[in-house]
Coordinates of C-alpha atoms in Angstrom, one line a residue:
Chain A
X173 CA 0.0 0.0 0.0
X174 CA 1.4 3.4 -0.9
X175 CA 1.9 5.9 1.9
X176 CA -0.8 8.1 0.5
X177 CA -3.5 5.4 0.5
X178 CA -2.4 4.3 3.9
X179 CA -2.7 7.8 5.4
X180 CA -6.1 8.3 3.9
X181 CA -7.4 5.2 5.6
X182 CA -6.5 6.5 9.1
X183 CA -8.8 8.3 11.5
X184 CA -7.8 11.9 12.1
X185 CA -6.0 11.5 15.4
X186 CA -4.0 8.6 14.0
X187 CA -3.3 10.4 10.8
X188 CA -2.1 13.5 12.7
X189 CA 0.1 11.4 15.0
X190 CA 1.6 9.6 12.0
X191 CA 2.2 12.9 10.2
X192 CA 3.8 14.3 13.3
X193 CA 6.1 11.4 13.5
X194 CA 7.1 11.9 9.8
X195 CA 7.6 15.6 10.5
X196 CA 9.9 14.8 13.4
X197 CA 11.9 12.6 11.1
X198 CA 12.1 15.3 8.5
X199 CA 13.1 17.9 11.2
X200 CA 15.7 15.5 12.6
X201 CA 17.3 15.2 9.1
X202 CA 17.1 18.9 8.4
X203 CA 18.4 19.9 11.8
X204 CA 21.1 17.3 12.5
X205 CA 22.7 16.9 15.9
X206 CA 26.1 18.6 15.4
X207 CA 29.3 18.0 17.2
X208 CA 31.7 20.7 18.3
X209 CA 31.1 24.2 19.7
X210 CA 28.1 25.2 17.7
X211 CA 26.4 22.0 18.7
X212 CA 24.6 23.9 21.4
X213 CA 22.7 26.0 18.8
X214 CA 21.5 22.9 16.9
X215 CA 20.6 21.3 20.2
X216 CA 18.4 24.3 21.1
X217 CA 16.9 24.4 17.6
X218 CA 16.1 20.6 17.8
X219 CA 14.7 21.1 21.4
X220 CA 12.4 23.8 20.1
X221 CA 11.1 21.8 17.1
X222 CA 11.3 18.1 17.4
X223 CA 8.8 15.9 19.4
X224 CA 6.2 18.4 20.4
X225 CA 3.1 20.3 19.4
X226 CA 0.0 19.3 17.4
X227 CA 1.7 20.1 14.1
X228 CA -1.4 21.7 12.9
X229 CA 0.4 23.9 10.4
X230 CA 2.6 21.1 9.0
X231 CA -0.4 18.8 8.8
X232 CA -2.2 21.4 6.7
X233 CA 0.7 21.6 4.4
X234 CA 0.9 17.8 4.0
X235 CA -2.9 17.4 3.5
X236 CA -2.9 20.3 1.0
X237 CA 0.0 18.7 -0.9
X238 CA -1.8 15.3 -0.9
X239 CA -4.7 16.8 -2.9
X240 CA -2.3 17.3 -5.8
X241 CA -0.1 14.2 -5.6
X242 CA 3.0 16.0 -4.4
X243 CA 5.9 13.8 -3.4
X244 CA 5.9 13.1 0.3
X245 CA 9.5 14.2 0.6
X246 CA 8.8 17.7 -0.9
X247 CA 5.7 18.1 1.2
X248 CA 7.5 17.2 4.4
X249 CA 10.2 19.7 3.7
X250 CA 7.6 22.5 3.3
X251 CA 5.8 21.2 6.4
X252 CA 9.1 21.2 8.4
X253 CA 9.9 24.7 7.2
X254 CA 6.6 26.0 8.3
X255 CA 6.9 24.3 11.7
X256 CA 10.4 25.8 12.1
X257 CA 8.9 29.3 11.7
X258 CA 6.1 28.5 14.1
X259 CA 8.6 27.1 16.6
X260 CA 10.9 30.1 16.3
X261 CA 7.9 32.4 17.0
X262 CA 7.1 30.4 20.2
X263 CA 10.7 30.5 21.4
X264 CA 10.8 34.3 21.0
X265 CA 7.3 34.9 22.3
X266 CA 8.2 32.9 25.5
X267 CA 11.2 35.2 26.2
X268 CA 11.2 37.2 29.5
X269 CA 10.9 40.5 27.5
X270 CA 7.8 39.1 25.7
X271 CA 5.3 36.7 27.4
X272 CA 7.8 35.4 29.9
X273 CA 6.7 31.8 29.9
X274 CA 8.4 28.8 31.6
X275 CA 6.4 26.0 30.1
X276 CA 5.8 25.1 26.4
X277 CA 4.6 21.8 25.0
X278 CA 4.8 20.3 28.4
X279 CA 8.5 21.1 29.0
X280 CA 10.7 24.1 30.0
X281 CA 10.8 26.8 27.4
X282 CA 14.1 27.2 25.5
X283 CA 15.4 30.1 27.5
X284 CA 14.7 28.1 30.7
X285 CA 16.3 24.9 29.4
X286 CA 19.3 26.7 27.8
X287 CA 19.6 30.5 28.4
X288 CA 18.2 33.7 26.9
X289 CA 21.0 34.3 24.4
X290 CA 20.7 30.8 23.1
X291 CA 17.0 31.1 22.8
X292 CA 17.2 34.3 20.8
X293 CA 19.8 32.8 18.5
X294 CA 18.0 29.5 18.1
X295 CA 14.9 31.4 17.1
X296 CA 16.8 33.5 14.6
X297 CA 18.5 30.4 13.1
X298 CA 15.2 28.5 12.9
X299 CA 13.6 31.2 10.9
X300 CA 16.6 31.5 8.7
X301 CA 16.9 27.8 8.1
X302 CA 13.3 27.5 7.1
X303 CA 14.1 29.7 4.1
X304 CA 17.2 27.7 3.2
X305 CA 15.0 24.5 3.2
X306 CA 12.4 26.1 0.9
X307 CA 15.0 27.5 -1.4
X308 CA 17.0 24.3 -1.9
X309 CA 16.4 22.2 -5.0
X310 CA 15.2 19.2 -3.0
X311 CA 12.0 21.1 -2.3
X312 CA 11.0 21.4 -6.0
X313 CA 12.9 21.3 -9.2
X314 CA 11.1 24.3 -10.5
X315 CA 12.7 27.4 -8.9
X316 CA 9.5 29.4 -9.5
X317 CA 7.8 27.1 -7.0
X318 CA 10.6 27.6 -4.5
X319 CA 10.6 31.4 -4.9
X320 CA 6.8 31.5 -4.4
X321 CA 7.0 29.4 -1.3
X322 CA 9.7 31.7 0.1
X323 CA 7.6 34.8 -0.7
X324 CA 4.5 33.2 0.8
X325 CA 6.1 32.1 4.0
X326 CA 8.1 35.3 4.5
X327 CA 5.0 37.5 4.0
X328 CA 3.0 35.3 6.4
X329 CA 5.7 35.6 9.0
X330 CA 6.8 39.2 8.5
X331 CA 5.8 42.7 9.6
X332 CA 2.4 42.4 7.9
X333 CA 1.9 38.9 9.3
X334 CA 3.0 37.1 12.4
X335 CA 5.6 39.7 13.6
X336 CA 3.0 42.5 13.1
X337 CA 0.4 40.6 15.0
X338 CA 2.8 40.0 17.9
X339 CA 3.6 43.7 18.0
X340 CA -0.1 44.5 18.2
X341 CA -0.4 41.9 21.0
X342 CA 2.4 43.6 23.0
X343 CA 1.0 47.1 22.4
X344 CA -2.4 45.9 23.6
X345 CA -0.8 44.8 26.9
X346 CA 0.9 48.2 27.3
X347 CA -2.3 50.1 26.5
X348 CA -4.9 51.2 29.0
X349 CA -7.9 50.8 26.7
X350 CA -9.1 47.3 25.8
X351 CA -9.2 46.4 22.1
X352 CA -12.5 46.3 20.2
X353 CA -13.8 43.1 18.6
X354 CA -12.5 44.2 15.2
X355 CA -9.1 45.1 16.6
X356 CA -8.8 41.7 18.3
X357 CA -9.9 40.0 15.0
X358 CA -7.2 41.9 13.1
X359 CA -4.5 41.1 15.7
X360 CA -5.3 37.4 15.5
X361 CA -5.5 37.3 11.7
X362 CA -1.9 38.7 11.7
X363 CA -0.5 36.8 14.7
X364 CA -1.7 33.3 13.9
X365 CA -4.1 33.5 10.9
X366 CA -1.6 34.4 8.2
X367 CA 0.7 31.5 8.9
X368 CA -2.1 28.9 9.1
X369 CA -3.6 30.3 5.9
X370 CA -0.2 29.9 4.2
X371 CA 0.2 26.4 5.5
X372 CA -3.1 25.4 3.9
X373 CA -2.1 27.1 0.7
X374 CA 1.5 25.8 0.5
X375 CA 0.5 22.3 -0.7
X376 CA -1.3 24.0 -3.6
X377 CA 1.8 26.0 -4.5
X378 CA 3.9 22.9 -4.3
X379 CA 1.4 21.0 -6.5
X380 CA 1.1 23.8 -9.0
X381 CA -2.7 23.6 -8.4
X382 CA -5.2 25.5 -10.5
X383 CA -5.7 29.0 -9.0
X384 CA -9.3 28.3 -8.0
X385 CA -8.4 25.2 -5.9
X386 CA -5.4 27.1 -4.4
X387 CA -7.7 29.9 -3.5
X388 CA -10.2 27.5 -1.9
X389 CA -7.5 26.0 0.3
X390 CA -6.4 29.5 1.2
X391 CA -9.9 30.5 2.3
X392 CA -10.3 27.2 4.1
X393 CA -7.1 28.0 6.0
X394 CA -8.3 31.5 6.8
X395 CA -11.5 30.3 8.4
X396 CA -9.8 27.4 10.1
X397 CA -7.2 29.7 11.6
X398 CA -9.8 32.1 13.0
X399 CA -11.7 29.1 14.5
X400 CA -8.5 27.7 15.9
X401 CA -7.6 31.0 17.7
X402 CA -11.0 31.1 19.4
X403 CA -10.7 27.5 20.4
X404 CA -7.2 28.3 21.8
X405 CA -8.6 31.2 23.8
X406 CA -11.4 29.0 25.1
X407 CA -8.8 26.5 26.1
X408 CA -6.7 29.1 27.8
X409 CA -9.8 30.2 29.7
X410 CA -11.0 26.8 30.8
X411 CA -8.3 24.1 30.6
X412 CA -5.6 23.2 33.2
X413 CA -1.9 23.6 32.4
X414 CA -1.6 19.8 32.6
X415 CA -4.1 19.4 29.9
X416 CA -2.8 22.2 27.6
X417 CA 1.0 21.5 28.2
X418 CA 1.5 25.2 28.8
X419 CA 0.5 27.8 31.3
X420 CA -3.2 28.6 31.0
X421 CA -5.5 31.4 32.3
X422 CA -2.7 33.8 31.3
X423 CA -4.8 35.9 28.9
X424 CA -7.1 36.9 31.6
X425 CA -4.2 37.4 34.0
X426 CA -2.4 39.6 31.5
X427 CA -5.6 41.5 30.7
X428 CA -5.3 40.4 27.1
X429 CA -8.3 41.0 24.9
X430 CA -9.6 37.9 23.2
X431 CA -12.9 37.2 21.5
X432 CA -13.7 34.9 24.3
X433 CA -13.3 37.8 26.8
X434 CA -15.3 40.2 24.5
X435 CA -18.1 37.9 23.5
X436 CA -18.2 35.4 26.4
X437 CA -17.5 31.7 26.0
X438 CA -21.0 30.9 24.6
X439 CA -21.0 33.4 21.7
X440 CA -17.4 32.7 21.0
X441 CA -18.0 29.0 20.7
X442 CA -20.9 29.7 18.3
X443 CA -18.7 31.9 16.2
X444 CA -16.0 29.3 16.1
X445 CA -18.6 26.8 14.9
X446 CA -19.8 29.1 12.2
X447 CA -16.2 29.5 11.0
X448 CA -15.7 25.8 11.0
X449 CA -18.8 25.3 8.8
X450 CA -17.5 28.0 6.4
X451 CA -14.1 26.4 6.3
X452 CA -15.6 23.0 5.3
X453 CA -17.7 24.7 2.6
X454 CA -14.5 25.8 0.9
X455 CA -13.6 22.1 0.4
X456 CA -16.6 21.4 -1.8
X457 CA -14.7 21.8 -5.0
X458 CA -12.4 18.9 -4.0
X459 CA -13.6 15.5 -5.0
X460 CA -11.5 13.2 -2.8
X461 CA -8.8 13.0 -0.1
X462 CA -10.3 15.9 1.8
X463 CA -11.7 13.8 4.7
X464 CA -8.8 14.8 6.9
X465 CA -9.2 18.5 6.2
X466 CA -13.0 18.3 7.0
X467 CA -12.3 16.3 10.2
X468 CA -9.5 18.7 11.1
X469 CA -12.0 21.7 10.9
X470 CA -14.3 19.9 13.4
X471 CA -11.4 18.8 15.6
X472 CA -10.2 22.4 15.9
X473 CA -13.0 23.3 18.2
X474 CA -13.3 20.0 19.9
X475 CA -9.7 19.5 21.1
X476 CA -8.6 19.7 24.7
X477 CA -5.0 20.7 24.2
Chain B
X1059 CA 26.3 60.6 -18.4
X1060 CA 24.9 57.3 -17.2
X1061 CA 24.7 56.6 -13.5
X1062 CA 27.3 53.8 -13.9
X1063 CA 29.9 56.0 -15.6
X1064 CA 29.2 58.7 -13.1
X1065 CA 29.7 56.4 -10.1
X1066 CA 32.9 55.0 -11.5
X1067 CA 34.3 58.5 -11.7
X1068 CA 33.9 59.1 -8.0
X1069 CA 36.5 58.6 -5.3
X1070 CA 35.8 55.7 -2.9
X1071 CA 34.5 57.8 0.0
X1072 CA 32.2 59.7 -2.4
X1073 CA 31.1 56.5 -4.1
X1074 CA 30.3 54.9 -0.8
X1075 CA 28.4 57.9 0.4
X1076 CA 26.4 58.1 -2.8
X1077 CA 25.6 54.3 -2.6
X1078 CA 24.6 54.7 1.0
X1079 CA 22.2 57.4 0.1
X1080 CA 20.7 55.2 -2.6
X1081 CA 20.4 52.3 -0.2
X1082 CA 18.6 54.6 2.3
X1083 CA 16.2 55.5 -0.4
X1084 CA 15.7 51.8 -1.3
X1085 CA 15.2 50.9 2.4
X1086 CA 12.8 53.8 2.8
X1087 CA 10.7 52.4 0.0
X1088 CA 10.9 48.8 1.1
X1089 CA 10.1 49.6 4.7
X1090 CA 7.5 52.4 4.5
X1091 CA 6.4 54.4 7.5
X1092 CA 3.1 52.8 8.4
X1093 CA 0.1 54.5 10.2
X1094 CA -1.9 52.6 12.8
X1095 CA -1.0 50.3 15.6
X1096 CA 1.7 48.3 13.9
X1097 CA 3.5 51.5 12.9
X1098 CA 5.7 51.0 15.9
X1099 CA 7.2 47.9 14.4
X1100 CA 8.0 49.6 11.1
X1101 CA 9.3 52.6 13.0
X1102 CA 11.8 50.3 14.8
X1103 CA 12.7 48.5 11.6
X1104 CA 13.4 51.8 9.9
X1105 CA 15.3 53.1 12.9
X1106 CA 17.6 50.1 12.8
X1107 CA 18.3 50.2 9.1
X1108 CA 18.0 53.7 7.6
X1109 CA 20.6 56.4 7.8
X1110 CA 23.5 54.6 9.5
X1111 CA 26.5 52.4 9.0
X1112 CA 29.2 52.2 6.4
X1113 CA 27.0 49.9 4.2
X1114 CA 30.0 47.8 3.4
X1115 CA 27.8 44.7 2.6
X1116 CA 25.4 46.6 0.5
X1117 CA 28.2 48.4 -1.3
X1118 CA 29.8 45.1 -2.1
X1119 CA 26.5 43.8 -3.6
X1120 CA 26.2 47.0 -5.7
X1121 CA 29.7 46.9 -6.9
X1122 CA 29.5 43.2 -7.8
X1123 CA 26.3 43.8 -9.7
X1124 CA 27.9 46.7 -11.6
X1125 CA 30.5 44.3 -13.0
X1126 CA 27.7 42.5 -14.9
X1127 CA 25.5 45.4 -15.9
X1128 CA 22.7 44.5 -13.5
X1129 CA 19.9 47.1 -13.3
X1130 CA 20.4 49.5 -10.4
X1131 CA 17.0 48.8 -9.0
X1132 CA 17.6 45.1 -8.8
X1133 CA 21.0 45.6 -7.3
X1134 CA 19.6 48.0 -4.7
X1135 CA 16.9 45.5 -3.6
X1136 CA 19.6 42.9 -3.0
X1137 CA 21.8 45.4 -1.2
X1138 CA 18.9 46.5 0.9
X1139 CA 18.0 42.9 1.8
X1140 CA 21.5 42.1 2.9
X1141 CA 21.6 45.3 5.0
X1142 CA 18.3 44.3 6.6
X1143 CA 19.9 41.0 7.7
X1144 CA 23.0 42.8 8.9
X1145 CA 20.9 45.3 10.8
X1146 CA 18.7 42.6 12.4
X1147 CA 21.8 40.8 13.7
X1148 CA 23.1 44.1 15.3
X1149 CA 19.7 44.7 16.9
X1150 CA 19.7 41.2 18.5
X1151 CA 23.4 41.2 19.3
X1152 CA 22.9 44.5 21.2
X1153 CA 20.1 43.0 23.4
X1154 CA 20.7 42.8 27.2
X1155 CA 20.9 39.0 27.0
X1156 CA 23.6 39.2 24.3
X1157 CA 26.2 42.0 24.3
X1158 CA 24.0 44.5 26.2
X1159 CA 25.0 47.6 24.2
X1160 CA 23.4 51.0 24.5
X1161 CA 25.1 52.7 21.6
X1162 CA 25.1 51.7 17.9
X1163 CA 25.9 53.8 14.9
X1164 CA 26.2 56.8 17.1
X1165 CA 22.6 56.6 18.5
X1166 CA 20.8 54.5 21.2
X1167 CA 20.3 50.9 20.3
X1168 CA 16.8 49.7 19.3
X1169 CA 16.0 48.2 22.7
X1170 CA 17.0 51.5 24.4
X1171 CA 15.2 53.8 21.9
X1172 CA 12.1 51.5 22.0
X1173 CA 12.0 48.5 24.3
X1174 CA 13.3 44.9 24.4
X1175 CA 10.1 43.3 23.0
X1176 CA 10.0 45.7 20.1
X1177 CA 13.7 45.1 19.4
X1178 CA 13.3 41.4 19.3
X1179 CA 10.3 41.7 17.0
X1180 CA 11.9 44.3 14.7
X1181 CA 14.9 42.1 14.3
X1182 CA 12.7 39.1 13.5
X1183 CA 10.7 41.1 11.0
X1184 CA 13.8 42.6 9.3
X1185 CA 15.2 39.1 8.7
X1186 CA 11.9 37.9 7.4
X1187 CA 11.3 40.9 5.2
X1188 CA 14.8 40.5 3.6
X1189 CA 13.6 37.2 2.2
X1190 CA 10.3 38.7 0.9
X1191 CA 12.3 41.3 -0.9
X1192 CA 14.6 38.7 -2.5
X1193 CA 11.7 36.4 -3.5
X1194 CA 9.6 39.1 -5.2
X1195 CA 9.6 39.4 -8.9
X1196 CA 11.0 43.0 -8.9
X1197 CA 14.4 41.5 -7.8
X1198 CA 14.8 39.4 -11.0
X1199 CA 12.4 38.1 -13.5
X1200 CA 14.1 34.7 -13.4
X1201 CA 12.9 32.8 -10.4
X1202 CA 16.0 30.6 -10.4
X1203 CA 18.0 33.8 -9.6
X1204 CA 15.6 34.7 -6.8
X1205 CA 15.7 31.2 -5.3
X1206 CA 19.5 31.2 -5.4
X1207 CA 19.7 34.6 -3.7
X1208 CA 17.4 33.3 -0.9
X1209 CA 19.5 30.2 -0.5
X1210 CA 22.8 32.1 -0.4
X1211 CA 21.6 34.7 2.0
X1212 CA 19.9 32.2 4.3
X1213 CA 22.9 30.0 4.4
X1214 CA 25.2 32.9 5.2
X1215 CA 22.9 34.1 8.0
X1216 CA 21.9 30.7 9.4
X1217 CA 23.2 28.2 11.9
X1218 CA 26.3 27.5 9.8
X1219 CA 26.9 31.2 9.2
X1220 CA 26.1 34.3 11.2
X1221 CA 23.9 32.7 13.9
X1222 CA 26.4 29.9 14.4
X1223 CA 29.3 32.4 14.8
X1224 CA 27.3 34.5 17.3
X1225 CA 26.7 31.3 19.3
X1226 CA 30.4 30.6 19.3
X1227 CA 31.0 34.1 20.4
X1228 CA 28.6 33.8 23.4
X1229 CA 30.1 30.4 24.3
X1230 CA 33.6 31.9 24.2
X1231 CA 32.5 34.4 26.8
X1232 CA 31.0 31.8 29.1
X1233 CA 34.1 29.6 28.8
X1234 CA 37.1 29.8 31.1
X1235 CA 39.7 28.9 28.4
X1236 CA 40.6 31.4 25.8
X1237 CA 40.1 30.4 22.1
X1238 CA 43.0 29.5 20.0
X1239 CA 44.0 31.4 16.8
X1240 CA 42.2 28.9 14.6
X1241 CA 39.1 28.9 16.8
X1242 CA 39.0 32.7 16.6
X1243 CA 39.4 32.5 12.8
X1244 CA 36.5 30.1 12.5
X1245 CA 34.3 32.1 14.8
X1246 CA 34.9 35.2 12.7
X1247 CA 34.4 33.4 9.4
X1248 CA 31.0 32.4 10.6
X1249 CA 30.0 35.5 12.5
X1250 CA 30.9 38.1 9.9
X1251 CA 32.8 36.5 7.1
X1252 CA 30.0 34.4 5.5
X1253 CA 27.6 37.4 5.0
X1254 CA 30.4 39.6 3.6
X1255 CA 31.3 36.8 1.2
X1256 CA 27.7 36.4 0.1
X1257 CA 27.4 40.2 -0.3
X1258 CA 30.4 40.1 -2.7
X1259 CA 28.9 37.1 -4.5
X1260 CA 25.3 38.3 -4.7
X1261 CA 26.0 40.7 -7.6
X1262 CA 27.4 37.8 -9.7
X1263 CA 24.3 35.7 -8.9
X1264 CA 22.0 38.6 -9.9
X1265 CA 24.1 39.1 -13.1
X1266 CA 24.2 35.4 -14.0
X1267 CA 28.0 35.8 -14.1
X1268 CA 30.3 33.0 -15.5
X1269 CA 31.1 30.6 -12.6
X1270 CA 34.8 31.6 -12.6
X1271 CA 34.0 35.3 -12.1
X1272 CA 31.4 34.5 -9.5
X1273 CA 33.9 32.4 -7.7
X1274 CA 36.6 35.2 -7.9
X1275 CA 34.2 37.7 -6.3
X1276 CA 33.4 35.1 -3.6
X1277 CA 37.1 34.7 -2.7
X1278 CA 37.6 38.4 -2.8
X1279 CA 34.7 38.8 -0.3
X1280 CA 36.2 36.1 1.9
X1281 CA 39.6 37.7 2.2
X1282 CA 38.1 41.2 2.5
X1283 CA 35.8 39.9 5.3
X1284 CA 38.7 38.5 7.2
X1285 CA 40.7 41.7 6.8
X1286 CA 37.7 43.7 7.8
X1287 CA 37.3 41.8 11.1
X1288 CA 40.9 42.3 12.1
X1289 CA 40.5 46.0 11.3
X1290 CA 37.3 46.1 13.4
X1291 CA 39.1 44.5 16.3
X1292 CA 42.1 46.9 15.9
X1293 CA 39.6 49.8 16.0
X1294 CA 37.9 48.4 19.1
X1295 CA 41.3 48.2 20.8
X1296 CA 42.5 51.7 19.8
X1297 CA 39.6 54.1 18.8
X1298 CA 37.4 56.2 21.0
X1299 CA 33.6 55.6 21.1
X1300 CA 33.1 59.0 19.5
X1301 CA 35.2 58.0 16.5
X1302 CA 33.7 54.5 16.2
X1303 CA 30.0 55.5 16.9
X1304 CA 29.7 52.6 19.3
X1305 CA 31.2 51.5 22.6
X1306 CA 34.9 50.5 22.1
X1307 CA 37.4 48.7 24.2
X1308 CA 34.6 46.2 24.9
X1309 CA 36.4 43.1 23.5
X1310 CA 39.2 43.4 26.1
X1311 CA 36.7 44.3 28.8
X1312 CA 34.7 41.2 28.0
X1313 CA 37.8 39.1 27.7
X1314 CA 36.8 38.3 24.1
X1315 CA 39.4 36.5 22.1
X1316 CA 40.3 38.4 18.9
X1317 CA 43.3 38.0 16.5
X1318 CA 44.5 41.4 17.8
X1319 CA 44.6 40.0 21.3
X1320 CA 46.2 36.8 20.2
X1321 CA 48.8 38.2 17.8
X1322 CA 49.3 41.7 19.1
X1323 CA 48.4 44.8 17.0
X1324 CA 51.5 44.7 14.9
X1325 CA 51.2 41.1 13.6
X1326 CA 47.5 41.5 13.3
X1327 CA 47.9 44.5 11.1
X1328 CA 50.4 42.7 8.9
X1329 CA 48.0 39.8 8.5
X1330 CA 45.2 42.2 7.5
X1331 CA 47.5 43.7 4.9
X1332 CA 48.3 40.3 3.5
X1333 CA 44.6 39.5 3.3
X1334 CA 43.9 42.8 1.5
X1335 CA 46.6 42.0 -1.1
X1336 CA 45.1 38.5 -1.6
X1337 CA 41.6 40.0 -2.0
X1338 CA 42.8 42.4 -4.6
X1339 CA 44.6 39.6 -6.5
X1340 CA 41.2 37.9 -7.0
X1341 CA 40.1 40.9 -9.0
X1342 CA 42.7 40.3 -11.7
X1343 CA 40.2 38.5 -14.0
X1344 CA 38.0 41.6 -14.2
X1345 CA 39.0 44.1 -16.8
X1346 CA 37.1 47.2 -15.8
X1347 CA 34.9 48.8 -13.1
X1348 CA 36.8 47.1 -10.3
X1349 CA 38.5 50.3 -9.1
X1350 CA 36.1 50.7 -6.2
X1351 CA 36.5 47.1 -5.1
X1352 CA 40.3 47.5 -5.1
X1353 CA 40.1 50.7 -3.2
X1354 CA 37.6 49.2 -0.8
X1355 CA 40.1 46.5 0.1
X1356 CA 42.7 49.1 1.0
X1357 CA 40.1 51.2 2.8
X1358 CA 39.1 48.3 5.0
X1359 CA 42.3 48.5 6.9
X1360 CA 42.7 52.3 6.8
X1361 CA 39.3 53.3 8.2
X1362 CA 38.9 55.0 11.5
X1363 CA 35.2 54.0 12.1

């Protein structure tokens, strides 16, 4: 049985776990343990990326690529690059000058396990290495595809994407006035939405998909990302740290504006459900292999961690 | 008179000043002042990049591109991207958890002028934006060139380049034993050499130069970078902060191993002169337009800031 058929036959949690294991293998190969003095940097990069997290973004990239028959190796490289960027953002967000967190994915944050300087550098190097991986020929023989992946990932992660959203988040904490619903929506679109959207789109770029299918995956990712963020905030408001693998209740403690805080948990949950329905509707143009993406949309608001 | 002929007629300091002004214009366009809440991030990115520094790396990119008749706009985009990466590395190196510096390019460092969180994010966003700039079509219509620029810059800045060198530098400070001459050489090759080498090579990539000329520029950049580092260390050991525009004497204060410390200023200066002569020898295969690159090699060890 080919890996593609095999994966399609699995239930979502098993498919995600299998994909996470494949991504760990890919990350292990792309971030080898290195001897000698700079080994510490690789060690911190590996600590931050391998063996943790739901791999939502990487899974989206893999499932998107699967729609278009992309080679597993190429899809895993793109998934790994996106997970490197996601991991770097967590390493830097956890720093004392940012959210000052001690726990991440159920273990000490990088600056706690190593030190602050190493955490800053490991984050910097992870972001950088993600672009090396995308730009290398092993990702796709067509350089136009590689250049487009770089452009897409860098825009999603840059000042008008993830970094811009994180800036808004920091400013909201400094400010006296709470953010409005539309401001919170914009913050979250930038901070987490853009990268999730790109992850969903990346498989279509890699598979040179027809524009209309690529756009549909993009919109699916956008709605999914918004639902995911609400679910994350609900989790932060209701789950224990043991369940979530990170400190919870911290949004309320920090006075952070979330849709859950603004709308209340009931209305927020309804909105997340509406977003999930919309996300699934964007998959209607696909005829097969989209079961996981449909299930993933539902899973987004059902998960407990 | 065409801009190329005009630039060739200028003395080195005037050519560098003119190129620096052009790079500032390019950076101003690529990092626009933005209204609204994320304006602070752009403000910090602009503060870190526009209007300061010798622009050695950008100048190398521009002069390399000039050998092959590359359009000035394309060359300026690549020069700006390299300067963004250089600037981000300075912003992060200056952070309290790293070198903890208050002064850079004659003004307060980003975390002093803004705050630590903003400095971390501005550095992250600058690195990311550099790859967006390289990957966009305006840089070159051939995506193979864009992908190769991304690969080259990300390798020069990543864990086997600049980030790896910075890690070695931090570890050397933590360690009890001083580094040997070869360890210091390796540290500096990674920390500053790789990016200078790529800057020299980038114009050849952009100009689709014959491999042998591209390689010659690469080697020129390698020798120049090594000479530059020794000159920088000599400056740190001998110049005042007013002259250098940053805190000086800090290597000795921090017990940092440099070639100047290991060899003494006289032998270090001789070694820099040897490197400069070697750098210039790599330009022999070029028939014209290399005056600035020759003069730049000499300037590297004559500068006072």
